[in-house]
Amino acid sequence: MRNFKNAIVTFLSALSLMSLIMQAVETKADVMPPEELSFTPVVFGEITSETQKVIVFSYGDEFVPTTLKVSNGKQTIFKKTYKKSAVRLIEIPRQKPGTCLQFSLKTSYGKKGDIVKKTVKNAGTVSKKKVSSVFKPKVSGKITDKSTSVKVYAKKGTTLYVKHGSLTLAKKKYKKSGYQSLPIKKQKAGEVITFFTESKKGRSKYVEKVVADVTAPAKPKVEVVDDNLKVSGEVGTGVYLKDITEGNDSGTWLFLTVLEKKNQIICPEIYFLQDQPLECESLYQVRLVDAWGNRSKSVTVKFPEQITNSDF
């Protein structure tokens, strides 16, 4: 119940901000959002010593740009200003195990929300051997979260290693120079896969590939519950809604929020800041979009009762 109340408070804050912004747009008046508003980012998944891409949800708007900052206690490793709210895929340099990463958002007014802390977990040592003049391998194509094999070129007499941290995904001794395919287990998007060869001389330099996400989120389950939306789907994806009452091509996709849990209640009326209420039996489509831009199939829902801002 406490988490639900906190969610409502967050929504109301967003409502206040968005209401003032929409008034400024519609009336072209010199009305700006309250300076005291602050926001906190949401960081998804664990971060290991092999992580280079992190999924983060952050707020932003044309009138109140927010700057997302990531630091490791010693230096800033990521900083960028955004003018819209979205689930983002940010790239950071790999960090040492035990490092405490701090994620924060700062508005253009200088207001800073709560800091989100993530401790870097140890993925293990890739290799303890020293780098020598051994020919480094060549990896064909990209690696995705659907890849079950890799095609790699190596020299005759060398042993190829494919690793994620200390975990060996594949190992092969080449009896002749050339490309060979090696089976691997599917890997998590955003992680680093390291390729190198070894011989009696030592090891080659590393060849690193970041696993790309090409898998679209599953089609969400959407229910209308007391004029709210209950959305069930992949955690860490953005929820988008489009009004199709006048036809599938009549509306535009509107970002609502991010799924912080598998089943989440969303109050859509606070995102429709308009003079007239939502019409009875209005039709809407809902879809999910992940940080890599992959889109789920959409679900069509009908609001059987009139929804107004005053009902909230």
Coordinates of C-alpha atoms in Angstrom, one line a residue:
M1 CA 0.0 0.0 0.0
R2 CA 2.9 2.4 0.8
N3 CA 4.4 1.8 -2.6
F4 CA 1.1 2.5 -4.2
K5 CA 0.7 5.7 -2.3
N6 CA 4.3 6.7 -3.4
A7 CA 3.4 6.0 -6.9
I8 CA 0.3 8.2 -6.7
V9 CA 2.4 11.1 -5.3
T10 CA 4.9 10.7 -8.2
F11 CA 2.0 10.8 -10.6
L12 CA 0.5 13.9 -9.0
S13 CA 3.9 15.6 -9.2
A14 CA 4.1 14.7 -12.9
L15 CA 0.6 15.9 -13.4
S16 CA 1.4 19.3 -11.9
L17 CA 4.4 19.7 -14.1
M18 CA 2.7 18.5 -17.3
S19 CA -0.4 20.7 -16.6
L20 CA 1.6 23.8 -16.4
I21 CA 3.6 22.9 -19.5
M22 CA 0.4 22.2 -21.5
Q23 CA -1.0 25.5 -20.4
A24 CA 2.1 27.3 -21.6
V25 CA 1.9 25.6 -24.9
E26 CA -1.9 26.1 -25.5
T27 CA -2.1 29.7 -24.3
K28 CA 1.5 30.7 -25.3
A29 CA 1.7 32.3 -21.9
D30 CA 4.9 32.8 -20.0
V31 CA 4.0 30.1 -17.5
M32 CA 6.8 27.8 -16.3
P33 CA 6.7 24.7 -14.0
P34 CA 7.4 25.0 -10.3
E35 CA 11.0 25.3 -9.5
E36 CA 10.8 22.9 -6.5
L37 CA 10.0 19.8 -8.6
S38 CA 12.7 17.2 -8.6
F39 CA 12.9 13.7 -10.1
T40 CA 14.7 10.4 -9.3
P41 CA 15.9 8.0 -12.1
V42 CA 15.0 4.3 -12.2
V43 CA 17.9 1.9 -12.9
F44 CA 17.1 -1.6 -14.1
G45 CA 19.1 -4.8 -13.8
E46 CA 22.4 -5.6 -12.1
I47 CA 25.7 -4.0 -13.1
T48 CA 28.8 -6.2 -13.3
S49 CA 32.4 -5.5 -14.0
E50 CA 31.6 -6.5 -17.6
T51 CA 28.6 -4.2 -18.0
Q52 CA 28.9 -1.4 -20.6
K53 CA 25.2 -0.6 -21.2
V54 CA 22.7 0.2 -18.5
I55 CA 18.9 0.7 -18.8
V56 CA 17.7 3.8 -17.1
F57 CA 14.3 5.6 -17.0
S58 CA 14.7 9.4 -16.6
Y59 CA 12.3 12.4 -16.8
G60 CA 12.7 15.3 -19.1
D61 CA 10.8 17.9 -20.9
E62 CA 11.2 20.8 -23.4
F63 CA 10.4 23.3 -20.7
V64 CA 12.3 21.5 -17.9
P65 CA 15.3 19.6 -19.3
T66 CA 16.8 17.2 -16.9
T67 CA 20.5 16.1 -16.7
L68 CA 21.2 12.5 -16.0
K69 CA 24.5 12.0 -14.3
V70 CA 26.4 8.8 -13.3
S71 CA 29.5 8.9 -11.1
N72 CA 31.7 6.3 -9.5
G73 CA 32.6 8.4 -6.5
K74 CA 35.8 9.7 -8.1
Q75 CA 34.6 11.0 -11.5
T76 CA 31.6 11.4 -13.7
I77 CA 31.4 8.5 -16.1
F78 CA 28.2 9.6 -17.9
K79 CA 26.3 13.0 -18.2
K80 CA 23.6 14.0 -20.7
T81 CA 20.6 16.4 -20.7
Y82 CA 17.2 15.2 -22.0
K83 CA 14.1 17.0 -23.1
K84 CA 11.7 14.1 -22.9
S85 CA 10.9 11.3 -20.5
A86 CA 11.9 7.8 -21.7
V87 CA 13.5 4.5 -21.0
R88 CA 17.1 5.0 -22.1
L89 CA 20.1 2.8 -22.9
I90 CA 23.2 4.5 -21.7
E91 CA 26.8 3.5 -22.2
I92 CA 29.3 3.5 -19.4
P93 CA 33.0 2.4 -19.1
R94 CA 33.4 -0.9 -17.3
Q95 CA 33.9 -0.5 -13.6
K96 CA 35.9 -2.3 -10.9
P97 CA 34.0 -4.8 -8.7
G98 CA 32.7 -3.2 -5.5
T99 CA 32.4 0.3 -7.1
C100 CA 29.4 2.2 -6.0
L101 CA 27.7 3.9 -9.0
Q102 CA 25.5 6.9 -8.3
F103 CA 22.7 7.9 -10.6
S104 CA 21.0 11.3 -10.3
L105 CA 18.7 13.7 -12.1
K106 CA 19.1 17.5 -12.0
T107 CA 16.5 19.9 -13.5
S108 CA 17.3 23.0 -15.3
Y109 CA 16.3 24.9 -12.2
G110 CA 19.1 23.1 -10.3
K111 CA 16.9 20.8 -8.3
K112 CA 18.3 17.4 -7.7
G113 CA 16.2 14.3 -6.8
D114 CA 17.2 11.3 -4.7
I115 CA 20.4 9.5 -5.7
V116 CA 20.1 5.8 -6.8
K117 CA 23.1 3.7 -5.9
K118 CA 24.2 0.5 -7.6
T119 CA 27.2 -1.6 -6.5
V120 CA 29.2 -3.2 -9.3
K121 CA 29.3 -7.0 -9.0
N122 CA 32.4 -9.1 -9.8
A123 CA 32.1 -10.9 -13.1
G124 CA 35.6 -12.5 -12.7
T125 CA 38.9 -12.2 -14.4
V126 CA 38.9 -12.9 -18.1
S127 CA 42.6 -14.1 -18.3
K128 CA 45.6 -13.9 -16.1
K129 CA 48.1 -14.4 -19.0
K130 CA 50.2 -11.5 -20.3
V131 CA 49.6 -10.0 -23.7
S132 CA 52.1 -11.2 -26.3
S133 CA 52.4 -11.0 -30.1
V134 CA 49.8 -13.8 -30.6
F135 CA 47.5 -12.9 -33.5
K136 CA 44.2 -11.7 -32.2
P137 CA 41.0 -13.3 -33.5
K138 CA 38.5 -11.8 -35.9
V139 CA 34.8 -12.0 -35.0
S140 CA 32.3 -12.1 -37.9
G141 CA 29.1 -10.0 -37.4
K142 CA 27.4 -8.8 -34.2
I143 CA 26.3 -10.8 -31.2
T144 CA 22.7 -10.5 -30.1
D145 CA 20.6 -11.8 -27.3
K146 CA 19.4 -14.5 -29.8
S147 CA 22.8 -15.7 -30.9
T148 CA 23.5 -19.3 -30.3
S149 CA 26.8 -19.5 -32.2
V150 CA 29.7 -17.2 -33.1
K151 CA 31.9 -17.3 -36.2
V152 CA 35.6 -16.5 -35.5
Y153 CA 38.8 -16.4 -37.4
A154 CA 42.0 -17.6 -35.6
K155 CA 45.5 -18.8 -36.6
K156 CA 46.6 -22.4 -36.8
G157 CA 47.9 -23.8 -33.5
T158 CA 46.2 -21.2 -31.3
T159 CA 43.4 -21.9 -28.8
L160 CA 40.4 -19.6 -29.0
Y161 CA 38.5 -18.5 -25.9
V162 CA 35.1 -16.9 -25.8
K163 CA 34.3 -15.6 -22.3
H164 CA 32.0 -13.5 -20.3
G165 CA 34.1 -12.4 -17.4
S166 CA 35.6 -15.6 -15.9
L167 CA 32.9 -17.7 -17.5
T168 CA 34.1 -19.6 -20.5
L169 CA 31.4 -19.8 -23.2
A170 CA 33.4 -21.6 -25.8
K171 CA 36.9 -23.0 -26.3
K172 CA 38.5 -24.3 -29.5
K173 CA 42.0 -25.3 -30.7
Y174 CA 42.5 -24.4 -34.4
K175 CA 44.2 -27.1 -36.4
K176 CA 44.2 -24.7 -39.4
S177 CA 43.8 -21.0 -39.9
G178 CA 40.4 -19.8 -40.9
Y179 CA 36.8 -19.1 -39.7
Q180 CA 35.0 -21.6 -37.5
S181 CA 31.6 -21.5 -35.9
L182 CA 31.4 -22.2 -32.1
P183 CA 28.2 -22.8 -30.2
I184 CA 27.4 -20.5 -27.2
K185 CA 24.5 -20.1 -24.9
K186 CA 22.3 -17.0 -25.4
Q187 CA 23.7 -14.0 -23.5
K188 CA 22.0 -11.1 -21.8
A189 CA 21.8 -7.9 -23.8
G190 CA 24.3 -5.2 -22.8
E191 CA 27.0 -7.6 -21.5
V192 CA 30.5 -7.8 -23.0
I193 CA 31.7 -11.0 -24.7
T194 CA 35.5 -11.3 -24.9
F195 CA 37.4 -13.2 -27.6
F196 CA 41.1 -14.0 -27.4
T197 CA 43.6 -16.6 -28.5
E198 CA 46.4 -18.3 -26.6
S199 CA 49.6 -20.1 -27.4
K200 CA 52.9 -21.0 -25.7
K201 CA 53.9 -17.3 -26.2
G202 CA 51.0 -16.0 -24.1
R203 CA 47.7 -14.5 -25.2
S204 CA 46.5 -12.1 -27.9
K205 CA 44.8 -8.8 -27.3
Y206 CA 41.1 -8.9 -26.4
V207 CA 38.4 -8.5 -29.0
E208 CA 35.2 -7.3 -27.3
K209 CA 31.6 -7.4 -28.5
V210 CA 28.6 -6.0 -26.7
V211 CA 25.5 -8.2 -26.9
A212 CA 22.8 -6.3 -28.7
D213 CA 19.1 -6.6 -27.8
V214 CA 17.0 -7.5 -30.9
T215 CA 14.1 -9.2 -29.0
A216 CA 10.9 -7.2 -28.9
P217 CA 9.0 -7.1 -25.6
A218 CA 6.1 -9.6 -25.4
K219 CA 2.7 -8.2 -26.1
P220 CA 1.4 -6.7 -22.9
K221 CA -1.8 -7.7 -21.1
V222 CA -4.0 -4.7 -20.5
E223 CA -7.2 -4.4 -18.4
V224 CA -9.4 -1.4 -17.6
V225 CA -9.8 -1.4 -13.8
D226 CA -11.9 1.4 -12.3
D227 CA -11.0 3.8 -15.2
N228 CA -7.3 2.9 -14.8
L229 CA -5.1 0.7 -16.8
K230 CA -3.6 -2.5 -15.4
V231 CA -0.6 -3.3 -17.6
S232 CA 1.3 -6.5 -17.3
G233 CA 4.6 -6.9 -19.2
E234 CA 8.3 -6.7 -19.3
V235 CA 9.9 -4.7 -16.4
G236 CA 12.0 -1.8 -17.6
T237 CA 10.0 -1.1 -20.7
G238 CA 8.2 2.2 -21.5
V239 CA 4.3 2.1 -21.8
Y240 CA 2.9 4.0 -24.7
L241 CA -0.7 4.8 -25.5
K242 CA -2.5 6.0 -28.7
D243 CA -6.1 7.2 -29.2
I244 CA -7.5 5.3 -32.2
T245 CA -11.2 6.3 -31.7
E246 CA -11.1 8.1 -35.1
G247 CA -9.0 5.3 -36.7
N248 CA -5.7 3.6 -36.3
D249 CA -3.8 6.5 -38.0
S250 CA -5.6 9.2 -36.1
G251 CA -3.6 9.5 -32.9
T252 CA 0.0 9.7 -31.9
W253 CA 1.8 7.5 -29.4
L254 CA 2.0 9.1 -26.0
F255 CA 4.6 8.0 -23.4
L256 CA 2.8 7.2 -20.1
T257 CA 5.3 5.7 -17.7
V258 CA 7.8 2.9 -17.2
L259 CA 7.0 -0.6 -15.9
E260 CA 8.8 -0.8 -12.6
K261 CA 7.1 -4.1 -11.8
K262 CA 5.5 -6.8 -13.9
N263 CA 1.9 -5.8 -13.0
Q264 CA 1.3 -2.1 -12.7
I265 CA -1.7 0.2 -12.3
I266 CA -1.5 3.3 -14.5
C267 CA -3.8 6.3 -14.2
P268 CA -4.1 7.4 -17.9
E269 CA -6.4 10.4 -17.2
I270 CA -3.5 12.5 -15.8
Y271 CA -1.7 12.3 -19.1
F272 CA -4.7 13.7 -21.1
L273 CA -4.6 17.3 -20.0
Q274 CA -7.4 18.8 -22.1
D275 CA -10.6 20.8 -21.5
Q276 CA -13.0 18.0 -22.5
P277 CA -13.2 14.6 -20.9
L278 CA -12.3 11.4 -22.6
E279 CA -15.2 10.2 -24.7
C280 CA -17.4 7.3 -23.7
E281 CA -16.2 4.0 -25.3
S282 CA -13.0 5.6 -26.6
L283 CA -10.6 3.2 -28.2
Y284 CA -6.9 3.1 -27.4
Q285 CA -3.8 1.1 -28.3
V286 CA -1.2 0.2 -25.8
R287 CA 2.3 -1.1 -26.5
L288 CA 5.7 -1.5 -24.8
V289 CA 9.0 -0.1 -26.1
D290 CA 12.3 -1.2 -24.6
A291 CA 15.5 0.8 -24.2
W292 CA 16.9 -0.6 -27.5
G293 CA 13.9 0.7 -29.4
N294 CA 12.2 -2.7 -29.8
R295 CA 8.4 -2.5 -29.9
S296 CA 5.9 -5.0 -28.7
K297 CA 2.7 -5.8 -30.6
S298 CA -0.1 -3.4 -29.5
V299 CA -3.2 -4.2 -27.5
T300 CA -6.5 -2.4 -28.1
V301 CA -8.6 -1.4 -25.1
K302 CA -11.9 0.4 -24.7
F303 CA -12.8 2.7 -21.9
P304 CA -16.5 1.8 -21.1
E305 CA -17.1 4.8 -18.9
Q306 CA -16.4 8.5 -19.1
I307 CA -13.0 9.5 -17.6
T308 CA -12.5 13.1 -16.4
N309 CA -9.8 14.9 -14.5
S310 CA -12.2 15.6 -11.7
D311 CA -12.7 11.9 -11.1
F312 CA -9.1 11.5 -10.0

